[in-house]
Coordinates of C-alpha atoms in Angstrom, one line a residue:
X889 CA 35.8 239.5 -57.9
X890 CA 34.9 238.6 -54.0
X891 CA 36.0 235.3 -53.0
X892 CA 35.2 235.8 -49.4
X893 CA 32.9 234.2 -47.5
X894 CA 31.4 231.3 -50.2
X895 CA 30.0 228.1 -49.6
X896 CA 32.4 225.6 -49.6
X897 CA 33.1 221.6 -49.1
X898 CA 36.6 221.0 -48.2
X899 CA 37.3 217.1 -49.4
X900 CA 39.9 214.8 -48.1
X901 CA 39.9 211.1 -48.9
X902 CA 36.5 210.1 -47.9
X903 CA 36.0 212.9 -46.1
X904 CA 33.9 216.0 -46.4
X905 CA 33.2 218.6 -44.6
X906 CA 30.5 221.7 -45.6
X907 CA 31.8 225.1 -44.5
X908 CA 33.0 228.2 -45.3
X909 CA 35.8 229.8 -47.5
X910 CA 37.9 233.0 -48.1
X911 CA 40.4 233.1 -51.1
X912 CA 43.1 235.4 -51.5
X913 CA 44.7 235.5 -54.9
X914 CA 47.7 237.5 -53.8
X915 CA 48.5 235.2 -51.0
X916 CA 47.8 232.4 -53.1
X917 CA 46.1 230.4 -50.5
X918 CA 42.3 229.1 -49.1
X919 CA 41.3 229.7 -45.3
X920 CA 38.3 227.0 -45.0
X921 CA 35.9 227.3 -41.5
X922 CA 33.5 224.9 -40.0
X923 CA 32.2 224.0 -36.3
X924 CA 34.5 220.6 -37.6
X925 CA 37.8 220.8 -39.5
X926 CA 39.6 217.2 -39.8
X927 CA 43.0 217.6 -38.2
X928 CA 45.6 216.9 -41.5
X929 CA 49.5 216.9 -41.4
X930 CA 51.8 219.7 -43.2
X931 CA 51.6 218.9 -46.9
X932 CA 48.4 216.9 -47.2
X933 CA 46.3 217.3 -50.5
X934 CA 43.4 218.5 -50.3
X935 CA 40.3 220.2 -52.7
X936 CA 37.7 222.9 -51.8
X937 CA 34.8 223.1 -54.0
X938 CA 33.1 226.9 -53.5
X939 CA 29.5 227.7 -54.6
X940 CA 27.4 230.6 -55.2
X941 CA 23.5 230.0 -54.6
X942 CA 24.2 226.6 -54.5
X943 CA 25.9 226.0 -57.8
X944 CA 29.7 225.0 -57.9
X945 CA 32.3 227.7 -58.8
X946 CA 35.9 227.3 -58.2
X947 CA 37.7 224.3 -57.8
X948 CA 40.8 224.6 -55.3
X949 CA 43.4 222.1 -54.6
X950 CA 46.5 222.7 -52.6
X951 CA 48.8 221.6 -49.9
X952 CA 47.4 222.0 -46.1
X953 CA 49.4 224.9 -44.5
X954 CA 47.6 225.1 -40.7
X955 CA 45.3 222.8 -39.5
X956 CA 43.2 222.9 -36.5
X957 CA 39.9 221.7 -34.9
X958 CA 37.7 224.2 -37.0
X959 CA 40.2 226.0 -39.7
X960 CA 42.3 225.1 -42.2
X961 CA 44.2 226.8 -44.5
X962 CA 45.8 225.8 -47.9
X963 CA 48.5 227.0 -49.8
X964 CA 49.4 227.5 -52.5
X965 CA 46.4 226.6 -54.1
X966 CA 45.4 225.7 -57.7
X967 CA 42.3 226.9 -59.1
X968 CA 39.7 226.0 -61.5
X969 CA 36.4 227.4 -62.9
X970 CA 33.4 225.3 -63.3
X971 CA 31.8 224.7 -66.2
X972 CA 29.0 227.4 -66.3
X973 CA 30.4 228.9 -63.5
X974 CA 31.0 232.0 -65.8
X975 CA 26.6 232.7 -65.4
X976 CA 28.1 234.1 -61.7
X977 CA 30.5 236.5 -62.0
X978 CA 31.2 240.0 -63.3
X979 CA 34.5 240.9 -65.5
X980 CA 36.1 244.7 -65.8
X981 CA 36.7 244.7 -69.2
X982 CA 37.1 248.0 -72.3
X983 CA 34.7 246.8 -75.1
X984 CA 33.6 249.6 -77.5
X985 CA 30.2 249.8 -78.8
X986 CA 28.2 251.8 -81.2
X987 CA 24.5 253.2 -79.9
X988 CA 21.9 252.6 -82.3
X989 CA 18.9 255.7 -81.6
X990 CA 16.0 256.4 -83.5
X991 CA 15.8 261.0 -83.9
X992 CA 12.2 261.8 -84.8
X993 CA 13.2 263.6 -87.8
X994 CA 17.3 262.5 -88.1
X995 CA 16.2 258.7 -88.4
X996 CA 19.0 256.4 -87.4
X997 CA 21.4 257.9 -84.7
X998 CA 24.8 256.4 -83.8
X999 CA 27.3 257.3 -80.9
X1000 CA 29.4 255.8 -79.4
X1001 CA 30.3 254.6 -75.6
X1002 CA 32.3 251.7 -73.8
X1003 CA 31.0 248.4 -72.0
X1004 CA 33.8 248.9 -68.5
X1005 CA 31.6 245.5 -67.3
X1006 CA 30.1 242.8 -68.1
X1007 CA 27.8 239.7 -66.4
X1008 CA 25.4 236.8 -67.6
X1009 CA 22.8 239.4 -67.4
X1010 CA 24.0 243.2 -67.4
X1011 CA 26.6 245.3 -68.9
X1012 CA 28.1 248.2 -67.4
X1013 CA 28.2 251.3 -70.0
X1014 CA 29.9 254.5 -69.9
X1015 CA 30.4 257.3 -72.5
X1016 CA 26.8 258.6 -74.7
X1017 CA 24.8 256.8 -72.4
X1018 CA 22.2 259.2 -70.7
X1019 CA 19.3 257.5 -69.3
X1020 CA 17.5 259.9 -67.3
X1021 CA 17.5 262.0 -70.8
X1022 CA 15.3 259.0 -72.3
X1023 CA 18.2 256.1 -73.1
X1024 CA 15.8 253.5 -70.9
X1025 CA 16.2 250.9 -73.8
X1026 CA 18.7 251.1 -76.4
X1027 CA 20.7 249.2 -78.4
X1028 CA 24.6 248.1 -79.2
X1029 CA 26.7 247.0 -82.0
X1030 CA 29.2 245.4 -80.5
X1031 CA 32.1 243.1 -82.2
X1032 CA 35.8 241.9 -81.7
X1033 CA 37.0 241.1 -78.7
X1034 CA 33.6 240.6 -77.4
X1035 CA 31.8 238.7 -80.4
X1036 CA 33.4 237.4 -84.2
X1037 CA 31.2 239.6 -86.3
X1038 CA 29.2 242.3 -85.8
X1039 CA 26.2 241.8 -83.3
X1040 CA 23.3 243.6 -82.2
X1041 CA 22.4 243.7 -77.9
X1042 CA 19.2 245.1 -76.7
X1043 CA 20.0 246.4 -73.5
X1044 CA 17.4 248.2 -70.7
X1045 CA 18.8 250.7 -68.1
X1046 CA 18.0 248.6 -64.7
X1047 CA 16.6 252.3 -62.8
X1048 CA 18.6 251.9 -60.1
X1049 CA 22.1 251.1 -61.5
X1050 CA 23.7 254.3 -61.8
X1051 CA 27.4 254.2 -60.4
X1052 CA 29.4 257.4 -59.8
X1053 CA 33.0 257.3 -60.7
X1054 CA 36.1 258.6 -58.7
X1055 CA 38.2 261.4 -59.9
X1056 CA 38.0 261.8 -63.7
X1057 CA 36.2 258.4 -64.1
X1058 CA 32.8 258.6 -66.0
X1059 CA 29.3 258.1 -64.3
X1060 CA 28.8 254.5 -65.0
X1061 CA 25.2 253.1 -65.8
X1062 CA 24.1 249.7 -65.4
X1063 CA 21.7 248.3 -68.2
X1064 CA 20.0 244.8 -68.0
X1065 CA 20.3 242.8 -71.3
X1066 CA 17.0 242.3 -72.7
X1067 CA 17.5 240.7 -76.2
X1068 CA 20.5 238.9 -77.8
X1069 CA 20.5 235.9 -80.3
X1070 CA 21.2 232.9 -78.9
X1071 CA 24.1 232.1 -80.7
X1072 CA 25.8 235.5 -79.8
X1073 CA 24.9 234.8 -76.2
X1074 CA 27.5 231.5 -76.2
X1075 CA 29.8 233.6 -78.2
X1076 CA 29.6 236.3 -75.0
X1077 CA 29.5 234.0 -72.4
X1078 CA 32.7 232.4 -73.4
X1079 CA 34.1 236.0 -73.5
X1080 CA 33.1 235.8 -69.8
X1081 CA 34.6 232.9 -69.1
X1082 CA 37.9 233.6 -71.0
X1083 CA 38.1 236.8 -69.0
X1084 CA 37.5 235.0 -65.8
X1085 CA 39.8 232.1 -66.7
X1086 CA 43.1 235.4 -67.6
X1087 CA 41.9 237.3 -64.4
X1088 CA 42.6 234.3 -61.8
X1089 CA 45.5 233.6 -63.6
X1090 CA 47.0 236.8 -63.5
X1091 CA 46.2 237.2 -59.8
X1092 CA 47.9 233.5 -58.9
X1093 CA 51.1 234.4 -60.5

């Protein structure tokens, strides 16, 4: 997850100020830059809203560490995730899924592979996935952790999302979800989100 470099307001009392922010989760702290950077004592309270494109992501509140005429930094910093914010980011996760093919003579097909990734709009497959063999569309059955009950995703190979693995790792292949019922697509998205939500935590602690 990069946290560097997002839009960001930095809000003190009836102040605000539009700039720039970097977040580091190991440090547990927010380095905030703009040509202007309210000069605040050691301890102060303050809140950094980050975007992406615009839309609001992370919420961070935290104590003012450094101050100075155009950077601040907090820590340690609290943080919390937007609601929708989970349409903008991408989670490592191990989901395994079934492949649904049609043989011309064997009929129905299945193999299997594993979803390493996972966004508002791609997953990232490795395993019986072969698109340059023919595997341009295809289709999953995926369930628990991902959805409650079984549930089939139409998924389309984006052409230019292959992603080579080091060492041992598999080739990874990026596929572009095409079709998924609407109800499943809250269920997944609050996969997303729950992933997001246990990822920051982790790192903060």
């Amino acid at each position: 997850m990069n946290l560097s470099h997002l839009e960001a307001v930095l809000y003190f009392d009836k102040v605000t100020v539009k700039g720039i922010a970097d977040i580091s989760l190991s440090d547990r702290s927010c380095a905030f830059r703009s040509d202007f950077v309210p000069i605040l004592h050691f301890g102060s309270e303050v809140t950094v809203v980050t975007k992406i494109g615009g839309i609001p992501f992370l919420k961070v509140t935290g104590s003012v560490y450094l101050s100075s005429k155009r950077f601040m930094r907090v820590q340690p910093i609290t943080l919390a995730l937007f609601k929708n914010a989970e349409r903008l980011c991408e989670v490592p996760v191990l989901v395994d899924a079934e492949k649904i093919s049609k043989g011309l003579f064997s009929g129905r097909k299945h193999t299997y592979c594993t979803i390493v990734a996972c966004s508002a709009k791609t997953m990232v497959l490795t395993g019986e996935v072969y698109p340059e063999r023919g595997d341009q569309t295809i289709e999953l059955v995926i369930t628990e952790p991902m959805f409650y009950d079984e549930t089939t995703v139409k998924l389309k190979y984006s052409g230019d999302g292959m992603l080579f693995g080091k060492g041992s790792k598999k080739t990874r292949y990026i596929y572009k979800i095409v079709k998924i019922e609407k109800r499943s697509y809250s269920e997944y998205m609050r996969f997303i989100r729950a992933c997001t939500i246990e990822r920051l935590a982790k790192s903060l602690k």
